[in-house]
Each structure stands twice: as C-alpha cells, then as structure tokens.
Amino acid sequence: DPYYNDSTFNVTYVDSHDYGPDCDVRYPGNASAWAENLSLMYTFRGIPCVYYGSETQFMGGQPIDVGPNAPLSTTGRAYYGDQLEGTVTATDFGKYTASGTVSSTLSAPLSAHLRQLNLIRQAVPALQKGQYTVNSNYVDGNMAYIRRYTNASEGIDSLALCTVSGGATFKNIPNGKYIDAVTGDQKIVTNGTLTTDSIGKGNARIYVACGTGFTGIDGQIGE
C-alpha cells in the first residue's frame, strides 16, 4: 500500500508464478481456506489476481520453480493445458456451457466459488472501487468491513456490508432495505443496525444497500 496513491489499484494475490504463502510452494491449504482467501480478495480493496490452476488447487504443495533441478511437470509451473481440453461456449459474463475435461475443471468447487465471486463483484460497484472501514463505530466482526463507492456523474452510490467466515454486526448505517448478494436474503434496517447470521469458513455475506438513492441489486447474484 505505501507504494500506491490509491490502494484500490493494488493487485492482491495468494500465490503466483514466483511466490506463495509458504514462499516456495503453491498454496497447500485445504479448500475452505482457499475459499476464504478468494472471498477476502474479491470483496476487500484492491484488484484480485488468480494464478492459473489455483481454482482447482492445481499442484498444491509442490515447489513453484526449481529451475533446472527438476522437470516442470513436477513443479507449480506444470503444463495446465490438459485441464482445459474441450469446448466452452459463453453466452454472457459467467454464463456458459462446456464439454470435455474443461467442463470438470469449471465445475470444481473452487471454480464455482470463484465464478460466483466474479459475478457479485461485477454487480456491486462498491466491491470494485469502494473505500472501506473496519472502524468499531460501524462494524463488529472478525473479518468484516463496510465498502462504499460514490460517483455523482454516473449516478452511483454503492454501499456493501461484507463479512467473511463469520457473522458480523454493522452499526450506524443508513436505514432501508438491504439484500445479500450471496443468498438473496432481505433485511429492512430501521435502527441503523444489521446483524448477519453465523457462517462457516470461506463463506461470505454481502448485504447491499437497496434503499432510495443507492445503487442496489434485485436479489441473489448468480446461483
């Protein structure tokens, strides 16, 4: 962040072609931990970047790159093309039909999770460009924050209440209708407070302000 004038343009990632959380191996964690990483990346500030194959935990735990000391096929830079064999016909953003091996790749649990996050991020401007707060005057939760993006010239005022891997209480927020982009659940806030249900690791709740003056959503985003 110190190197960026605006941290909303900071590229964020968990593993890459050079580094992972354990420095020299591709991400070795389980699926729920990976889902948590992705949920945070796609709802917090910054631009998420996903290394090829991470959506299927490809070569998890294997060394990323050992130069000439081992064949690429045994490292994190192994050939991924076999996972993409087949056909994909896209009809819209995040909507497609697929056949062959790529169909299984796209149907992997983390692939489906990533697709859902992309659809939600596209639908909620606050998740793309919004400033954030974790101030206790506004939010109580272990991994919870509020994001808001306004652009008067485009008529946008987007407010999202986000929590990952646990419940949260949001306080001193505008009254009105809020819709959870993940489940479609609707809450009417009358006292400036919204409390989410308790959720497991990797899951998220993203309540979008849909009252008068806000850029809202119609219901659950995706499936």
PDB file of C-alpha atoms in Angstrom:
ATOM      1  CA  ASP A   1       0.000   0.000   0.000  1.00  0.00           C
ATOM      2  CA  PRO A   2       2.759   2.599   0.700  1.00  0.00           C
ATOM      3  CA  TYR A   3       3.689   2.453  -2.990  1.00  0.00           C
ATOM      4  CA  TYR A   4       0.173   3.201  -4.264  1.00  0.00           C
ATOM      5  CA  ASN A   5      -1.516   6.584  -4.309  1.00  0.00           C
ATOM      6  CA  ASP A   6      -4.839   4.695  -4.252  1.00  0.00           C
ATOM      7  CA  SER A   7      -4.803   1.187  -2.781  1.00  0.00           C
ATOM      8  CA  THR A   8      -7.942   0.245  -4.729  1.00  0.00           C
ATOM      9  CA  PHE A   9      -5.500  -0.250  -7.627  1.00  0.00           C
ATOM     10  CA  ASN A  10      -3.208  -2.524  -5.592  1.00  0.00           C
ATOM     11  CA  VAL A  11      -3.098  -6.020  -7.135  1.00  0.00           C
ATOM     12  CA  THR A  12      -3.659  -8.700  -4.490  1.00  0.00           C
ATOM     13  CA  TYR A  13      -2.946 -12.425  -4.721  1.00  0.00           C
ATOM     14  CA  VAL A  14      -2.317 -15.507  -2.613  1.00  0.00           C
ATOM     15  CA  ASP A  15       0.096 -17.398  -4.842  1.00  0.00           C
ATOM     16  CA  SER A  16       1.849 -16.571  -8.098  1.00  0.00           C
ATOM     17  CA  HIS A  17       4.454 -17.878 -10.543  1.00  0.00           C
ATOM     18  CA  ASP A  18       7.146 -16.872  -8.027  1.00  0.00           C
ATOM     19  CA  TYR A  19       5.706 -16.864  -4.507  1.00  0.00           C
ATOM     20  CA  GLY A  20       3.112 -18.447  -2.244  1.00  0.00           C
ATOM     21  CA  PRO A  21       2.233 -18.136   1.462  1.00  0.00           C
ATOM     22  CA  ASP A  22       4.922 -20.713   2.220  1.00  0.00           C
ATOM     23  CA  CYS A  23       7.325 -18.861  -0.088  1.00  0.00           C
ATOM     24  CA  ASP A  24       8.417 -21.638  -2.417  1.00  0.00           C
ATOM     25  CA  VAL A  25       5.398 -23.903  -2.930  1.00  0.00           C
ATOM     26  CA  ARG A  26       1.976 -23.498  -4.473  1.00  0.00           C
ATOM     27  CA  TYR A  27      -0.768 -22.912  -1.938  1.00  0.00           C
ATOM     28  CA  PRO A  28      -1.045 -26.098   0.179  1.00  0.00           C
ATOM     29  CA  GLY A  29      -4.142 -25.247   2.251  1.00  0.00           C
ATOM     30  CA  ASN A  30      -7.484 -27.035   2.108  1.00  0.00           C
ATOM     31  CA  ALA A  31     -10.494 -25.959   0.047  1.00  0.00           C
ATOM     32  CA  SER A  32     -12.207 -23.996   2.822  1.00  0.00           C
ATOM     33  CA  ALA A  33      -9.041 -21.993   3.477  1.00  0.00           C
ATOM     34  CA  TRP A  34      -8.685 -21.289  -0.260  1.00  0.00           C
ATOM     35  CA  ALA A  35     -12.340 -20.230  -0.430  1.00  0.00           C
ATOM     36  CA  GLU A  36     -11.695 -17.833   2.456  1.00  0.00           C
ATOM     37  CA  ASN A  37      -8.704 -16.357   0.623  1.00  0.00           C
ATOM     38  CA  LEU A  38     -10.777 -15.823  -2.512  1.00  0.00           C
ATOM     39  CA  SER A  39     -13.760 -14.387  -0.625  1.00  0.00           C
ATOM     40  CA  LEU A  40     -11.481 -11.828   1.004  1.00  0.00           C
ATOM     41  CA  MET A  41      -9.638 -10.968  -2.213  1.00  0.00           C
ATOM     42  CA  TYR A  42     -12.840 -10.351  -4.165  1.00  0.00           C
ATOM     43  CA  THR A  43     -14.670  -8.292  -1.536  1.00  0.00           C
ATOM     44  CA  PHE A  44     -11.834  -6.277   0.034  1.00  0.00           C
ATOM     45  CA  ARG A  45      -9.983  -3.381  -1.606  1.00  0.00           C
ATOM     46  CA  GLY A  46      -7.601  -3.991  -4.495  1.00  0.00           C
ATOM     47  CA  ILE A  47      -7.629  -5.909  -7.766  1.00  0.00           C
ATOM     48  CA  PRO A  48      -7.612  -9.709  -7.283  1.00  0.00           C
ATOM     49  CA  CYS A  49      -5.198 -11.816  -9.306  1.00  0.00           C
ATOM     50  CA  VAL A  50      -5.517 -15.613  -9.520  1.00  0.00           C
ATOM     51  CA  TYR A  51      -2.630 -17.793 -10.675  1.00  0.00           C
ATOM     52  CA  TYR A  52      -3.600 -20.387 -13.298  1.00  0.00           C
ATOM     53  CA  GLY A  53      -4.800 -23.610 -11.739  1.00  0.00           C
ATOM     54  CA  SER A  54      -5.447 -22.172  -8.290  1.00  0.00           C
ATOM     55  CA  GLU A  55      -9.171 -22.564  -8.959  1.00  0.00           C
ATOM     56  CA  THR A  56      -8.631 -26.343  -8.854  1.00  0.00           C
ATOM     57  CA  GLN A  57      -5.751 -26.395  -6.321  1.00  0.00           C
ATOM     58  CA  PHE A  58      -3.503 -27.487  -9.176  1.00  0.00           C
ATOM     59  CA  MET A  59      -0.114 -28.782  -7.943  1.00  0.00           C
ATOM     60  CA  GLY A  60      -0.903 -27.697  -4.402  1.00  0.00           C
ATOM     61  CA  GLY A  61       2.101 -28.029  -2.103  1.00  0.00           C
ATOM     62  CA  GLN A  62       4.554 -28.574  -4.951  1.00  0.00           C
ATOM     63  CA  PRO A  63       7.604 -26.320  -5.388  1.00  0.00           C
ATOM     64  CA  ILE A  64       6.794 -23.344  -7.600  1.00  0.00           C
ATOM     65  CA  ASP A  65      10.031 -23.318  -9.568  1.00  0.00           C
ATOM     66  CA  VAL A  66      13.311 -25.157  -9.016  1.00  0.00           C
ATOM     67  CA  GLY A  67      14.936 -24.121 -12.267  1.00  0.00           C
ATOM     68  CA  PRO A  68      16.861 -26.942 -13.999  1.00  0.00           C
ATOM     69  CA  ASN A  69      16.809 -29.182 -10.928  1.00  0.00           C
ATOM     70  CA  ALA A  70      13.545 -30.974 -11.739  1.00  0.00           C
ATOM     71  CA  PRO A  71      11.179 -31.359 -14.692  1.00  0.00           C
ATOM     72  CA  LEU A  72       8.477 -28.690 -14.893  1.00  0.00           C
ATOM     73  CA  SER A  73       5.867 -31.441 -14.726  1.00  0.00           C
ATOM     74  CA  THR A  74       6.642 -31.969 -11.021  1.00  0.00           C
ATOM     75  CA  THR A  75       6.501 -28.268 -10.082  1.00  0.00           C
ATOM     76  CA  GLY A  76       3.970 -25.469  -9.780  1.00  0.00           C
ATOM     77  CA  ARG A  77       4.725 -24.451 -13.362  1.00  0.00           C
ATOM     78  CA  ALA A  78       3.473 -27.731 -14.777  1.00  0.00           C
ATOM     79  CA  TYR A  79       1.534 -27.673 -18.041  1.00  0.00           C
ATOM     80  CA  TYR A  80      -2.101 -26.831 -17.351  1.00  0.00           C
ATOM     81  CA  GLY A  81      -3.493 -27.206 -20.849  1.00  0.00           C
ATOM     82  CA  ASP A  82      -4.690 -30.776 -20.264  1.00  0.00           C
ATOM     83  CA  GLN A  83      -7.197 -29.351 -17.764  1.00  0.00           C
ATOM     84  CA  LEU A  84      -8.662 -27.100 -20.467  1.00  0.00           C
ATOM     85  CA  GLU A  85      -9.297 -29.617 -23.227  1.00  0.00           C
ATOM     86  CA  GLY A  86     -12.814 -29.455 -24.619  1.00  0.00           C
ATOM     87  CA  THR A  87     -15.100 -26.606 -25.608  1.00  0.00           C
ATOM     88  CA  VAL A  88     -16.639 -23.641 -23.824  1.00  0.00           C
ATOM     89  CA  THR A  89     -19.446 -21.533 -25.255  1.00  0.00           C
ATOM     90  CA  ALA A  90     -20.016 -18.298 -23.346  1.00  0.00           C
ATOM     91  CA  THR A  91     -23.410 -16.614 -23.553  1.00  0.00           C
ATOM     92  CA  ASP A  92     -22.771 -13.820 -21.031  1.00  0.00           C
ATOM     93  CA  PHE A  93     -20.417 -12.894 -18.218  1.00  0.00           C
ATOM     94  CA  GLY A  94     -20.117 -16.020 -16.069  1.00  0.00           C
ATOM     95  CA  LYS A  95     -22.678 -17.916 -18.164  1.00  0.00           C
ATOM     96  CA  TYR A  96     -21.547 -20.751 -20.400  1.00  0.00           C
ATOM     97  CA  THR A  97     -21.884 -24.359 -21.470  1.00  0.00           C
ATOM     98  CA  ALA A  98     -18.856 -26.642 -21.531  1.00  0.00           C
ATOM     99  CA  SER A  99     -17.877 -30.147 -22.577  1.00  0.00           C
ATOM    100  CA  GLY A 100     -14.801 -32.299 -22.175  1.00  0.00           C
ATOM    101  CA  THR A 101     -12.193 -32.021 -19.436  1.00  0.00           C
ATOM    102  CA  VAL A 102     -12.665 -28.261 -19.146  1.00  0.00           C
ATOM    103  CA  SER A 103     -16.241 -28.897 -18.012  1.00  0.00           C
ATOM    104  CA  SER A 104     -14.923 -30.748 -14.952  1.00  0.00           C
ATOM    105  CA  THR A 105     -12.368 -28.008 -14.340  1.00  0.00           C
ATOM    106  CA  LEU A 106     -15.061 -25.340 -14.382  1.00  0.00           C
ATOM    107  CA  SER A 107     -17.285 -27.446 -12.132  1.00  0.00           C
ATOM    108  CA  ALA A 108     -14.662 -27.831  -9.402  1.00  0.00           C
ATOM    109  CA  PRO A 109     -15.895 -26.394  -6.063  1.00  0.00           C
ATOM    110  CA  LEU A 110     -13.356 -23.571  -6.021  1.00  0.00           C
ATOM    111  CA  SER A 111     -14.024 -22.778  -9.683  1.00  0.00           C
ATOM    112  CA  ALA A 112     -17.723 -22.405  -8.895  1.00  0.00           C
ATOM    113  CA  HIS A 113     -16.860 -20.280  -5.842  1.00  0.00           C
ATOM    114  CA  LEU A 114     -14.639 -18.042  -7.962  1.00  0.00           C
ATOM    115  CA  ARG A 115     -17.306 -17.672 -10.657  1.00  0.00           C
ATOM    116  CA  GLN A 116     -19.840 -16.591  -8.040  1.00  0.00           C
ATOM    117  CA  LEU A 117     -17.444 -14.035  -6.564  1.00  0.00           C
ATOM    118  CA  ASN A 118     -16.762 -12.590 -10.011  1.00  0.00           C
ATOM    119  CA  LEU A 119     -20.479 -12.213 -10.706  1.00  0.00           C
ATOM    120  CA  ILE A 120     -21.056 -10.488  -7.361  1.00  0.00           C
ATOM    121  CA  ARG A 121     -18.062  -8.194  -7.767  1.00  0.00           C
ATOM    122  CA  GLN A 122     -19.269  -7.174 -11.219  1.00  0.00           C
ATOM    123  CA  ALA A 123     -22.755  -6.377  -9.897  1.00  0.00           C
ATOM    124  CA  VAL A 124     -21.678  -4.259  -6.895  1.00  0.00           C
ATOM    125  CA  PRO A 125     -19.564  -1.150  -7.673  1.00  0.00           C
ATOM    126  CA  ALA A 126     -18.529  -0.814  -4.022  1.00  0.00           C
ATOM    127  CA  LEU A 127     -16.655  -4.116  -4.281  1.00  0.00           C
ATOM    128  CA  GLN A 128     -14.728  -2.890  -7.315  1.00  0.00           C
ATOM    129  CA  LYS A 129     -13.669   0.597  -6.274  1.00  0.00           C
ATOM    130  CA  GLY A 130     -15.083   1.345  -2.839  1.00  0.00           C
ATOM    131  CA  GLN A 131     -13.246   2.753   0.144  1.00  0.00           C
ATOM    132  CA  TYR A 132     -13.531   0.612   3.271  1.00  0.00           C
ATOM    133  CA  THR A 133     -13.809   0.882   7.023  1.00  0.00           C
ATOM    134  CA  VAL A 134     -13.354  -1.599   9.863  1.00  0.00           C
ATOM    135  CA  ASN A 135     -13.954   1.072  12.491  1.00  0.00           C
ATOM    136  CA  SER A 136     -15.709  -0.353  15.555  1.00  0.00           C
ATOM    137  CA  ASN A 137     -18.219   2.501  15.418  1.00  0.00           C
ATOM    138  CA  TYR A 138     -19.586   0.859  12.290  1.00  0.00           C
ATOM    139  CA  VAL A 139     -18.744  -2.848  12.342  1.00  0.00           C
ATOM    140  CA  ASP A 140     -18.121  -5.687  14.796  1.00  0.00           C
ATOM    141  CA  GLY A 141     -16.752  -8.912  13.315  1.00  0.00           C
ATOM    142  CA  ASN A 142     -13.571 -10.885  12.917  1.00  0.00           C
ATOM    143  CA  MET A 143     -13.261 -10.394   9.149  1.00  0.00           C
ATOM    144  CA  ALA A 144     -15.897  -7.788   8.413  1.00  0.00           C
ATOM    145  CA  TYR A 145     -15.883  -4.373   6.762  1.00  0.00           C
ATOM    146  CA  ILE A 146     -18.043  -1.809   5.026  1.00  0.00           C
ATOM    147  CA  ARG A 147     -17.297  -0.625   1.500  1.00  0.00           C
ATOM    148  CA  ARG A 148     -18.762   2.346  -0.327  1.00  0.00           C
ATOM    149  CA  TYR A 149     -18.250   3.884  -3.741  1.00  0.00           C
ATOM    150  CA  THR A 150     -19.893   7.064  -4.998  1.00  0.00           C
ATOM    151  CA  ASN A 151     -19.705   8.704  -8.406  1.00  0.00           C
ATOM    152  CA  ALA A 152     -22.122  11.570  -8.797  1.00  0.00           C
ATOM    153  CA  SER A 153     -21.528  11.982 -12.542  1.00  0.00           C
ATOM    154  CA  GLU A 154     -22.545   8.349 -13.122  1.00  0.00           C
ATOM    155  CA  GLY A 155     -25.327   8.384 -10.544  1.00  0.00           C
ATOM    156  CA  ILE A 156     -23.670   5.684  -8.429  1.00  0.00           C
ATOM    157  CA  ASP A 157     -23.846   5.342  -4.660  1.00  0.00           C
ATOM    158  CA  SER A 158     -22.973   1.761  -3.788  1.00  0.00           C
ATOM    159  CA  LEU A 159     -22.770   0.542  -0.189  1.00  0.00           C
ATOM    160  CA  ALA A 160     -21.903  -3.052   0.774  1.00  0.00           C
ATOM    161  CA  LEU A 161     -21.665  -4.675   4.206  1.00  0.00           C
ATOM    162  CA  CYS A 162     -19.231  -7.588   3.977  1.00  0.00           C
ATOM    163  CA  THR A 163     -18.292 -10.390   6.329  1.00  0.00           C
ATOM    164  CA  VAL A 164     -16.156 -13.458   5.585  1.00  0.00           C
ATOM    165  CA  SER A 165     -16.015 -16.727   7.573  1.00  0.00           C
ATOM    166  CA  GLY A 166     -18.211 -15.486  10.409  1.00  0.00           C
ATOM    167  CA  GLY A 167     -21.124 -13.325  11.442  1.00  0.00           C
ATOM    168  CA  ALA A 168     -20.965  -9.577  11.993  1.00  0.00           C
ATOM    169  CA  THR A 169     -22.965  -6.609  13.248  1.00  0.00           C
ATOM    170  CA  PHE A 170     -22.982  -3.369  11.257  1.00  0.00           C
ATOM    171  CA  LYS A 171     -23.896  -0.165  13.104  1.00  0.00           C
ATOM    172  CA  ASN A 172     -24.756   3.450  12.294  1.00  0.00           C
ATOM    173  CA  ILE A 173     -25.662   2.514   8.733  1.00  0.00           C
ATOM    174  CA  PRO A 174     -28.401   4.127   6.594  1.00  0.00           C
ATOM    175  CA  ASN A 175     -31.877   2.734   7.199  1.00  0.00           C
ATOM    176  CA  GLY A 176     -33.680   0.952   4.403  1.00  0.00           C
ATOM    177  CA  LYS A 177     -33.644  -2.318   2.506  1.00  0.00           C
ATOM    178  CA  TYR A 178     -30.506  -4.473   2.225  1.00  0.00           C
ATOM    179  CA  ILE A 179     -30.170  -7.580   0.057  1.00  0.00           C
ATOM    180  CA  ASP A 180     -27.493 -10.231   0.494  1.00  0.00           C
ATOM    181  CA  ALA A 181     -25.856 -10.813  -2.889  1.00  0.00           C
ATOM    182  CA  VAL A 182     -24.880 -14.351  -1.831  1.00  0.00           C
ATOM    183  CA  THR A 183     -28.223 -15.741  -0.648  1.00  0.00           C
ATOM    184  CA  GLY A 184     -30.820 -13.156  -1.666  1.00  0.00           C
ATOM    185  CA  ASP A 185     -31.850 -12.645   1.965  1.00  0.00           C
ATOM    186  CA  GLN A 186     -33.515  -9.279   2.570  1.00  0.00           C
ATOM    187  CA  LYS A 187     -33.367  -7.180   5.721  1.00  0.00           C
ATOM    188  CA  ILE A 188     -35.132  -3.914   6.472  1.00  0.00           C
ATOM    189  CA  VAL A 189     -32.981  -1.729   8.710  1.00  0.00           C
ATOM    190  CA  THR A 190     -34.901   0.746  10.882  1.00  0.00           C
ATOM    191  CA  ASN A 191     -32.453   1.417  13.724  1.00  0.00           C
ATOM    192  CA  GLY A 192     -29.165   1.732  11.866  1.00  0.00           C
ATOM    193  CA  THR A 193     -28.090  -1.813  12.740  1.00  0.00           C
ATOM    194  CA  LEU A 194     -27.842  -5.027  10.705  1.00  0.00           C
ATOM    195  CA  THR A 195     -26.659  -8.379  12.082  1.00  0.00           C
ATOM    196  CA  THR A 196     -25.804 -11.281   9.802  1.00  0.00           C
ATOM    197  CA  ASP A 197     -26.115 -14.981  10.528  1.00  0.00           C
ATOM    198  CA  SER A 198     -23.106 -17.051  11.550  1.00  0.00           C
ATOM    199  CA  ILE A 199     -21.322 -18.613   8.569  1.00  0.00           C
ATOM    200  CA  GLY A 200     -18.575 -21.182   8.116  1.00  0.00           C
ATOM    201  CA  LYS A 201     -15.032 -20.675   6.883  1.00  0.00           C
ATOM    202  CA  GLY A 202     -14.798 -19.428   3.319  1.00  0.00           C
ATOM    203  CA  ASN A 203     -18.429 -18.315   3.156  1.00  0.00           C
ATOM    204  CA  ALA A 204     -19.459 -14.681   2.917  1.00  0.00           C
ATOM    205  CA  ARG A 205     -22.404 -12.366   3.391  1.00  0.00           C
ATOM    206  CA  ILE A 206     -22.553  -9.206   1.286  1.00  0.00           C
ATOM    207  CA  TYR A 207     -25.544  -7.049   2.171  1.00  0.00           C
ATOM    208  CA  VAL A 208     -26.033  -4.345  -0.453  1.00  0.00           C
ATOM    209  CA  ALA A 209     -27.956  -1.158   0.345  1.00  0.00           C
ATOM    210  CA  CYS A 210     -31.022  -1.078  -1.898  1.00  0.00           C
ATOM    211  CA  GLY A 211     -32.938   1.833  -0.423  1.00  0.00           C
ATOM    212  CA  THR A 212     -33.760   5.145  -2.070  1.00  0.00           C
ATOM    213  CA  GLY A 213     -30.708   6.764  -3.601  1.00  0.00           C
ATOM    214  CA  PHE A 214     -28.494   3.665  -3.537  1.00  0.00           C
ATOM    215  CA  THR A 215     -27.274   1.537  -6.429  1.00  0.00           C
ATOM    216  CA  GLY A 216     -28.823  -1.719  -5.360  1.00  0.00           C
ATOM    217  CA  ILE A 217     -29.396  -5.241  -6.649  1.00  0.00           C
ATOM    218  CA  ASP A 218     -32.618  -7.173  -7.286  1.00  0.00           C
ATOM    219  CA  GLY A 219     -31.732 -10.341  -5.401  1.00  0.00           C
ATOM    220  CA  GLN A 220     -29.231 -13.163  -5.236  1.00  0.00           C
ATOM    221  CA  ILE A 221     -26.394 -12.791  -7.748  1.00  0.00           C
ATOM    222  CA  GLY A 222     -25.573 -15.933  -9.712  1.00  0.00           C
ATOM    223  CA  GLU A 223     -26.628 -19.285  -8.320  1.00  0.00           C
TER     224      GLU A 223
END
